[in-house]
Short mmCIF file of C-alpha atoms and ligand atoms in Angstrom, two decimals:
data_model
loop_
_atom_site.label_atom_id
_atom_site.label_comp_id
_atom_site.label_asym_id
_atom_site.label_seq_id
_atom_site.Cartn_x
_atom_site.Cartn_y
_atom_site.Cartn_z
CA UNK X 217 0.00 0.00 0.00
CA UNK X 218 1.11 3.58 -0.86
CA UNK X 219 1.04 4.79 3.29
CA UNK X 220 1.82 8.19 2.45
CA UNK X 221 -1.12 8.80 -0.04
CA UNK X 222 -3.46 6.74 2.17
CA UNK X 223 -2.55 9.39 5.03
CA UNK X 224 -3.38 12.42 2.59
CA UNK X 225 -6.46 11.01 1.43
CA UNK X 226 -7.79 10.28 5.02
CA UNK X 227 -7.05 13.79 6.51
CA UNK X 228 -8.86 15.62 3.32
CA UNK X 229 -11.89 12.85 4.09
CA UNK X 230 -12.04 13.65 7.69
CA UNK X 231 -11.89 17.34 6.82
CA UNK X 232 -14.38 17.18 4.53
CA UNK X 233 -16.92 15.42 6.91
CA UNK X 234 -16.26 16.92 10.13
CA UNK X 235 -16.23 20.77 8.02
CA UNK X 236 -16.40 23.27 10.74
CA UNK X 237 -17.64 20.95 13.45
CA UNK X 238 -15.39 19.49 16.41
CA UNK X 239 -14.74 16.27 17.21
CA UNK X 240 -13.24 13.86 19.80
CA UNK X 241 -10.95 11.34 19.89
CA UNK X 242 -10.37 8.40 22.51
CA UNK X 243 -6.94 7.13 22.63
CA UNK X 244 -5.72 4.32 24.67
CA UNK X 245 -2.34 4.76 23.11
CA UNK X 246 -2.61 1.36 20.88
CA UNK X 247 -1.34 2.03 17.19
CA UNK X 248 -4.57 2.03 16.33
CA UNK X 249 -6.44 4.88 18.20
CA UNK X 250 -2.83 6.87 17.89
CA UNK X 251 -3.02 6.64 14.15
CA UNK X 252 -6.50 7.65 14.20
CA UNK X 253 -5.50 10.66 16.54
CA UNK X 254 -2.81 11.84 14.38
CA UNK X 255 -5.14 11.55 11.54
CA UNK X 256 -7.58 13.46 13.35
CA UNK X 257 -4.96 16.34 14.61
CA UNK X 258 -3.62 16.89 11.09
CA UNK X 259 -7.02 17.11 9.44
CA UNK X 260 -8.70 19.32 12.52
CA UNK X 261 -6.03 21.07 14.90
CA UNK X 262 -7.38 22.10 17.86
CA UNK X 263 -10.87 21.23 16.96
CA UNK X 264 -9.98 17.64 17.85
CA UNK X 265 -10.29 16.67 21.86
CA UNK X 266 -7.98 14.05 22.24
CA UNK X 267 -8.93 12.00 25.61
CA UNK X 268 -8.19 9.46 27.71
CA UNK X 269 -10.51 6.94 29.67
CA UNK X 270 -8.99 5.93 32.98
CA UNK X 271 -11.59 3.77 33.32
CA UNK X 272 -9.43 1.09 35.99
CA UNK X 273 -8.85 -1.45 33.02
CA UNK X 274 -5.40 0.14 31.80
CA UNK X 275 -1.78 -1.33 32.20
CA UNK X 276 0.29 -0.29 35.38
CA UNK X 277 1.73 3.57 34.05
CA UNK X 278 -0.41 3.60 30.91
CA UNK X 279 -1.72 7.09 31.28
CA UNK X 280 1.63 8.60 31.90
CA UNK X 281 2.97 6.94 28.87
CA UNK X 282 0.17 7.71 26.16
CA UNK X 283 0.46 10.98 27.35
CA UNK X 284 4.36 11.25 27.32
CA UNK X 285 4.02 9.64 24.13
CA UNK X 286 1.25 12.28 22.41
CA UNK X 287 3.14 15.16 24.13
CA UNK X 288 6.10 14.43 22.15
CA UNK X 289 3.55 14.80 19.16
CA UNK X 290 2.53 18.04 20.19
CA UNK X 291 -1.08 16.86 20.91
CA UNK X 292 -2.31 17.85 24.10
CA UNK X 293 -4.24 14.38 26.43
CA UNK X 294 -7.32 15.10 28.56
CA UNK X 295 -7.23 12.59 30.96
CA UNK X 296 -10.94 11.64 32.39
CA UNK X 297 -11.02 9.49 35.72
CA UNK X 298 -14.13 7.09 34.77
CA UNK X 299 -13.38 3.80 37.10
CA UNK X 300 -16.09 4.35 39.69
CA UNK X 301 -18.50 4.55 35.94
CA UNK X 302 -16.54 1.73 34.74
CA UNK X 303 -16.39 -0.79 38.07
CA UNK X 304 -20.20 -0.07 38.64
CA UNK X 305 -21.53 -1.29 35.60
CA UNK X 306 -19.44 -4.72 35.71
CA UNK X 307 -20.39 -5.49 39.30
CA UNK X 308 -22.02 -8.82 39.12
CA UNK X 309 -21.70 -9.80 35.76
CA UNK X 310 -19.30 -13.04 34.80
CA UNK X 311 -20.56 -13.80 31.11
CA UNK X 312 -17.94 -12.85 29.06
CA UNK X 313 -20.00 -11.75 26.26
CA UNK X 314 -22.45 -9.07 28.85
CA UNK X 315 -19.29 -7.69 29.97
CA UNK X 316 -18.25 -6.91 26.66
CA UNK X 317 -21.75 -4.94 26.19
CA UNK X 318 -21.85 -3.83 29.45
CA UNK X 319 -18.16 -2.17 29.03
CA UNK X 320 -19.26 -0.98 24.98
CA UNK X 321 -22.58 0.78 26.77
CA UNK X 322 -20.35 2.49 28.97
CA UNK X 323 -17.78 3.72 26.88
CA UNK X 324 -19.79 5.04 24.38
CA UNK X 325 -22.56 6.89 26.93
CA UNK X 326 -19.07 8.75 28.61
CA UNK X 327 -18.45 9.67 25.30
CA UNK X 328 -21.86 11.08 24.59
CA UNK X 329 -21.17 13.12 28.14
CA UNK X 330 -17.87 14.21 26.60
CA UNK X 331 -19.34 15.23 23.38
CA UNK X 332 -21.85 17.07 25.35
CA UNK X 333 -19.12 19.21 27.43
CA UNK X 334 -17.26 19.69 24.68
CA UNK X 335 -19.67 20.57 21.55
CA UNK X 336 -18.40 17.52 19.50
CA UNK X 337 -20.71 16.14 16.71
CA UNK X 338 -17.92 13.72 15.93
CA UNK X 339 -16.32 10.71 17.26
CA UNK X 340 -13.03 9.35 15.40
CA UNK X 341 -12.22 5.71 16.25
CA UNK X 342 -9.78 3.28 15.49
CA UNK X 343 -11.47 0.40 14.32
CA UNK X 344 -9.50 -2.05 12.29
CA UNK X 345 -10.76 -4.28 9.37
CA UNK X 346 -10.18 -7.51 11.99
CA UNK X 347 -12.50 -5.61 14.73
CA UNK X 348 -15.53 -6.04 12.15
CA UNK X 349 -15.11 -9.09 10.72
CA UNK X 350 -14.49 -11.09 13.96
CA UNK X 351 -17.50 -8.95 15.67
CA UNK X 352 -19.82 -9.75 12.64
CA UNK X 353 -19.14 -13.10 12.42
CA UNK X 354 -20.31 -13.20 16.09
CA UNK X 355 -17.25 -14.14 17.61
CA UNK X 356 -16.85 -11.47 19.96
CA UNK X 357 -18.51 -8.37 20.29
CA UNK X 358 -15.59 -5.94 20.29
CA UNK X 359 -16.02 -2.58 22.40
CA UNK X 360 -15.88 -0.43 18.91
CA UNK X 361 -18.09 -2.01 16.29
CA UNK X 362 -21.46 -0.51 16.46
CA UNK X 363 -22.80 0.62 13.19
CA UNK X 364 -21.37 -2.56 11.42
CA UNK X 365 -24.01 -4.60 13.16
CA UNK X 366 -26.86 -2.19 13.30
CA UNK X 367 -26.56 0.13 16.52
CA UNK X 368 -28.25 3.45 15.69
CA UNK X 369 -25.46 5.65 16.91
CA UNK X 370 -26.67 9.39 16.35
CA UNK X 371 -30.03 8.48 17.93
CA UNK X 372 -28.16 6.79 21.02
CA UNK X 373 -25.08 8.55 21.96
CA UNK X 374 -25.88 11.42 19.94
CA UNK X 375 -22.82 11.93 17.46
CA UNK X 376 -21.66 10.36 14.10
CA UNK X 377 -18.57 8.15 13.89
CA UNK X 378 -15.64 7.95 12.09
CA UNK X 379 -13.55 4.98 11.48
CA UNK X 380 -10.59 5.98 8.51
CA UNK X 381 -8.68 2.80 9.11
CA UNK X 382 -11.69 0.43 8.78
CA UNK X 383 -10.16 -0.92 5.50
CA UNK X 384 -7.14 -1.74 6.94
CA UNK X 385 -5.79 -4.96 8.69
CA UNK X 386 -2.80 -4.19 11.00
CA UNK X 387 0.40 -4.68 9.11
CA UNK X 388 -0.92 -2.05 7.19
CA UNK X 389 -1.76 0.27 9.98
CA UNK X 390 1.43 0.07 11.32
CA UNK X 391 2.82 1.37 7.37
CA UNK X 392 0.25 4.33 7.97
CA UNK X 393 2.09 4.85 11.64
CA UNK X 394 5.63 4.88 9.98
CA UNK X 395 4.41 6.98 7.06
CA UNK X 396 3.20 8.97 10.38
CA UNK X 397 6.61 9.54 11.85
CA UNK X 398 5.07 7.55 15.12
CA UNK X 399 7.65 6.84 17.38
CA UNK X 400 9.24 3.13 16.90
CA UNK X 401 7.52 1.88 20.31
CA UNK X 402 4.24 2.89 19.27
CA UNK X 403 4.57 1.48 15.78
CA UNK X 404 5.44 -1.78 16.30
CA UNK X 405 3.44 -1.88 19.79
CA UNK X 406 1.88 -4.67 21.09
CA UNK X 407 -2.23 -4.74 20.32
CA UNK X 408 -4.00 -4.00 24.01
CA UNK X 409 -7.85 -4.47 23.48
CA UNK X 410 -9.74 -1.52 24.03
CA UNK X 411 -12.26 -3.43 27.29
CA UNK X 412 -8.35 -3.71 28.59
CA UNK X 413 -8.14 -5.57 31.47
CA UNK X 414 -11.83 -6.62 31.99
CA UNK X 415 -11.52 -9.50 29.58
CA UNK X 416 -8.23 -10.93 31.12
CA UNK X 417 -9.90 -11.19 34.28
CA UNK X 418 -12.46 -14.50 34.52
CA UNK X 419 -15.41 -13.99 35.96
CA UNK X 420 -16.12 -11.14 37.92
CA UNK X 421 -14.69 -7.94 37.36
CA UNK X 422 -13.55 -6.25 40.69
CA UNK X 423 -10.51 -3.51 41.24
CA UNK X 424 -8.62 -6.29 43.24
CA UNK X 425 -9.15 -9.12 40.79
CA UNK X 426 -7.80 -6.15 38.54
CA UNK X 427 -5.04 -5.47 40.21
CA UNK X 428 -3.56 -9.14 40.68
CA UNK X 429 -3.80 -9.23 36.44
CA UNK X 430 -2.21 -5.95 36.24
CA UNK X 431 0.55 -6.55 38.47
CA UNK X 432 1.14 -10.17 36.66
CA UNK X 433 0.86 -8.50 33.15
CA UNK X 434 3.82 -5.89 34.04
CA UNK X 435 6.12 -9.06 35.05
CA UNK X 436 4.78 -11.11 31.56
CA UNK X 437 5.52 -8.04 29.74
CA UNK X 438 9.02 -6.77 31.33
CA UNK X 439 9.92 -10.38 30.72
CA UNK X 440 8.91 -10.68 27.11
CA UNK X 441 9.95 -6.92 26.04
CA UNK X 442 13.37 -8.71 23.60
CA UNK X 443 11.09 -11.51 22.05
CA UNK X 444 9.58 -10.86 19.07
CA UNK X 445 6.09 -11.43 19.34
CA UNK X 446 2.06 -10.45 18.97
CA UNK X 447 1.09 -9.75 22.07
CA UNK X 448 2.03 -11.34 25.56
CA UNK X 449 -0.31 -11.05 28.58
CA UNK X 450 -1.33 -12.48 31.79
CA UNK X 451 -4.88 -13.56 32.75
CA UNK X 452 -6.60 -14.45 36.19
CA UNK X 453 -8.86 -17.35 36.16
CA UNK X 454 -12.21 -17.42 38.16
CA UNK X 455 -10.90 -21.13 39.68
CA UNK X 456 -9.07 -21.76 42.53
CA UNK X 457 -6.48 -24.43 43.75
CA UNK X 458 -4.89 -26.07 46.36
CA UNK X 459 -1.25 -24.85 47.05
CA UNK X 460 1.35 -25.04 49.94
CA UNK X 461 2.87 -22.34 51.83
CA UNK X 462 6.56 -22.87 53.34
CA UNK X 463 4.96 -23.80 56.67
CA UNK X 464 3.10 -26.15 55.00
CA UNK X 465 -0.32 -25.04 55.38
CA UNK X 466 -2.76 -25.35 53.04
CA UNK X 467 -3.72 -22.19 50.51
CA UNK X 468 -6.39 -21.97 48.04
CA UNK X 469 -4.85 -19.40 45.72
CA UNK X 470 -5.14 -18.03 42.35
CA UNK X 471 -4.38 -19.17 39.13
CA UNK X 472 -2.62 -17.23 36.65
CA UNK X 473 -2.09 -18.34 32.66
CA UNK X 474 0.38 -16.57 30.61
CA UNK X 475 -0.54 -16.07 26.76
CA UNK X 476 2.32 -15.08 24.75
CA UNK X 477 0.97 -15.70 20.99
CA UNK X 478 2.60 -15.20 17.70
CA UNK X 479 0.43 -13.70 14.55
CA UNK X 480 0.15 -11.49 11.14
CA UNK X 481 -3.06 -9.66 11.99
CA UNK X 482 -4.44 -11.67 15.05
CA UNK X 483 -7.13 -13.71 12.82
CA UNK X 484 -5.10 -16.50 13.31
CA UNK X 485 -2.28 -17.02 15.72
CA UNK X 486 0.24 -19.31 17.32
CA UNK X 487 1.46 -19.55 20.65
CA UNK X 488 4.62 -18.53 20.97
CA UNK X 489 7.93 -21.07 21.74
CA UNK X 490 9.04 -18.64 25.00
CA UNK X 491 12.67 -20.11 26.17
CA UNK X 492 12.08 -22.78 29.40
CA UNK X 493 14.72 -20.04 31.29
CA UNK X 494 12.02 -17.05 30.39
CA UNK X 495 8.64 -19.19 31.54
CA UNK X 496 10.77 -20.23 34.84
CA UNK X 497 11.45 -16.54 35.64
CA UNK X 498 8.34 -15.36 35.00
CA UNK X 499 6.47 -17.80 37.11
CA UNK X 500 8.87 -17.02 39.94
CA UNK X 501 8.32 -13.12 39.81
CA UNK X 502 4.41 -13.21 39.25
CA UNK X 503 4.11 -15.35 42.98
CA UNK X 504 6.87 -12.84 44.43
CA UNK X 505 5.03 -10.13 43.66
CA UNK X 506 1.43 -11.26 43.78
CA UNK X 507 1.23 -13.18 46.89
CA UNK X 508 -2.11 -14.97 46.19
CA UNK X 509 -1.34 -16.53 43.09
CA UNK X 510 -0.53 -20.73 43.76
CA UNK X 511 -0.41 -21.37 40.12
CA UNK X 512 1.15 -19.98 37.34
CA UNK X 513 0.50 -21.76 33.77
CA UNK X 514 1.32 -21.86 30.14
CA UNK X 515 -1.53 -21.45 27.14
CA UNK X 516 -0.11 -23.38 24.44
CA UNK X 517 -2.98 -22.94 22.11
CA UNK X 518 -3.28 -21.03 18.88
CA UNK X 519 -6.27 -19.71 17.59
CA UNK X 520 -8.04 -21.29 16.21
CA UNK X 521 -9.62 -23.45 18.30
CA UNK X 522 -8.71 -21.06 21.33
CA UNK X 523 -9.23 -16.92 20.51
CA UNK X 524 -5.87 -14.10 21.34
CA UNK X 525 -7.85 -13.12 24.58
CA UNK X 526 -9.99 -15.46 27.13
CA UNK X 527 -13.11 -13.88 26.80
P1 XMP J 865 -9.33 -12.48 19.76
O1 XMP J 865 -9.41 -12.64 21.23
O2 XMP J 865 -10.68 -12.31 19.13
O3 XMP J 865 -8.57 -11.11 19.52
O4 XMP J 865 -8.53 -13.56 19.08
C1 XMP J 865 -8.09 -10.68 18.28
C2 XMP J 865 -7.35 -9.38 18.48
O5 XMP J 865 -8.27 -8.34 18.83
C3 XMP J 865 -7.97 -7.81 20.12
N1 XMP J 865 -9.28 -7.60 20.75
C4 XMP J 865 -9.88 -6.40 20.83
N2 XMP J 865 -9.45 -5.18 20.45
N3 XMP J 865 -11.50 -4.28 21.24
C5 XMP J 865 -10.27 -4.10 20.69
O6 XMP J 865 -9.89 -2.97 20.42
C6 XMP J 865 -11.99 -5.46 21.64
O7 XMP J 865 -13.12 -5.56 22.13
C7 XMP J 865 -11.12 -6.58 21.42
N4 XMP J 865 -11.26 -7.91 21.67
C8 XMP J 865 -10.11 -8.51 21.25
C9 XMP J 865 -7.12 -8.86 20.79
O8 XMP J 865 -6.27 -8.30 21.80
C10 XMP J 865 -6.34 -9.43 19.62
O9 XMP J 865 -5.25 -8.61 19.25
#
């Protein structure tokens, strides 16, 4: 693909739809929604809001970083604490499919409070050619595919949305963040999915249950950060088991799997052959430094049968 006239050609077309309007932009500082930003900030200056949800589901630091990151850009973040929004409408529910609407319904009425405060008729989004096809062929119901499968946006959240890299699959939106001048770490970044860490957690959906998969996500990916792969995560099951504690009592703890997974555009994948040394370490740091985890295991399924994330 020709990256540089595909960039031209999206920033007249979002010009020419958004005219004199404003719009607003959610980044979680993926390569997609950055893209999409910088799209959106060439094409509409300061017309564009570029925010941020801290809705409780984000990596350990990942606020200070998109926003380190966008600074550098000369694109100015508004951060928006949302978690209390966020927590309360997953309290209760373990079906991995009504989180997923339950998370959508809440992202998208913030934004229709945010496009309210600040006079935006538009919302620019990063969806990705993979986001729709997986979502329409009822796979998953991914957070940003509304339209696609017959939402009435305008009449629900009140503004119209924009998706300029819907064509694309991601090798090629990663061309588009080169042809950018993105920095390196956000072009070749790992793909985070926009419910975050809501559908790495089993089952309920609590800020402690959060926290254990956060903490055991920083050690997977400090661990991983020299192998080449597609993404590499941790994920807390709902389960228990039976584990030992040096005085040899008996603990029921959690269980953490690790999912490191090889892939061209995450339609199909592999998991990943991580050296014995690397899987040994990381099983040793995630019980160091979350105390209630008895189990630490391997995925070593590829999609298909299994999908990238658990739920
Ligand atoms: P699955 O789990 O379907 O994931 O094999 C394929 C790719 O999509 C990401 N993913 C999402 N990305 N919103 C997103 O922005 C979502 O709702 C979502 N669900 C999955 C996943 O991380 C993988 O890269």
């Amino acid at each position: 693909m020709d990256a540089k006239k595909f960039v031209d050609e999206k920033v007249a077309w979002i010009k020419g739809k958004v005219g004199e309007e404003k719009a607003v932009v959610a980044t979680s500082g993926g390569v997609d929604s950055m893209v999409t930003a910088v799209l959106g900030h060439r094409a509409l200056g300061e017309r564009l809001s570029v925010v941020f949800l801290d809705d409780g589901l984000m990596r350990k630091n990942e606020p200070e970083q998109v926003k380190k990151v966008l600074a550098g850009l000369g694109i100015k973040l508004r951060i928006y604490d949302v978690k209390d929004r966020f927590f309360a409408a997953l309290k209760g529910k373990t079906d991995p499919e009504e989180k997923r609407k339950a998370f959508r319904e809440t992202f998208y009425s913030t934004f229709a409070d945010i496009a309210r405060e600040t006079g935006a008729k538009y919302l620019l989004q990063g969806t990705i050619a993979a986001d729709i096809v997986e979502t329409k062929k009822g796979v998953k119901t991914q957070h940003n595919v509304l339209e696609q499968i017959g939402i009435p946006v305008m009449e629900r959240y009140g503004f119209i949305v924009l998706e300029p890299l819907k064509e694309l699959f991601k090798p090629q939106v990663r061309e588009v963040a080169k042809a950018l001048g993105l920095p390196q770490e956000v072009v070749n970044r790992r793909p985070f999915p926009g419910p975050g860490l809501a559908i790495r957690v089993i089952g309920e959906v609590t800020p402690d249950r959060v926290a254990i998969v956060r903490e055991a996500t920083a050690v997977v990916e400090e661990e991983t950060k020299d192998f080449q792969c597609f993404q590499a995560f941790a994920v807390l099951l709902s389960d228990r088991a039976t584990g030992v504690t040096n005085k040899g009592e008996r603990k029921y703890g959690d269980i953490i799997v690790v999912r490191v997974v090889q892939s061209e555009d995450a339609m199909k994948a592999q998991a990943a052959e991580l050296p014995w040394k690397t899987l040994q370490r990381i099983e040793k740091k995630i019980r160091e430094r979350v105390p209630s985890v008895t189990h630490v295991l391997y995925d070593l399924t590829g999609k298909p049968p299994a999908t990238i994330e658990y739920e």
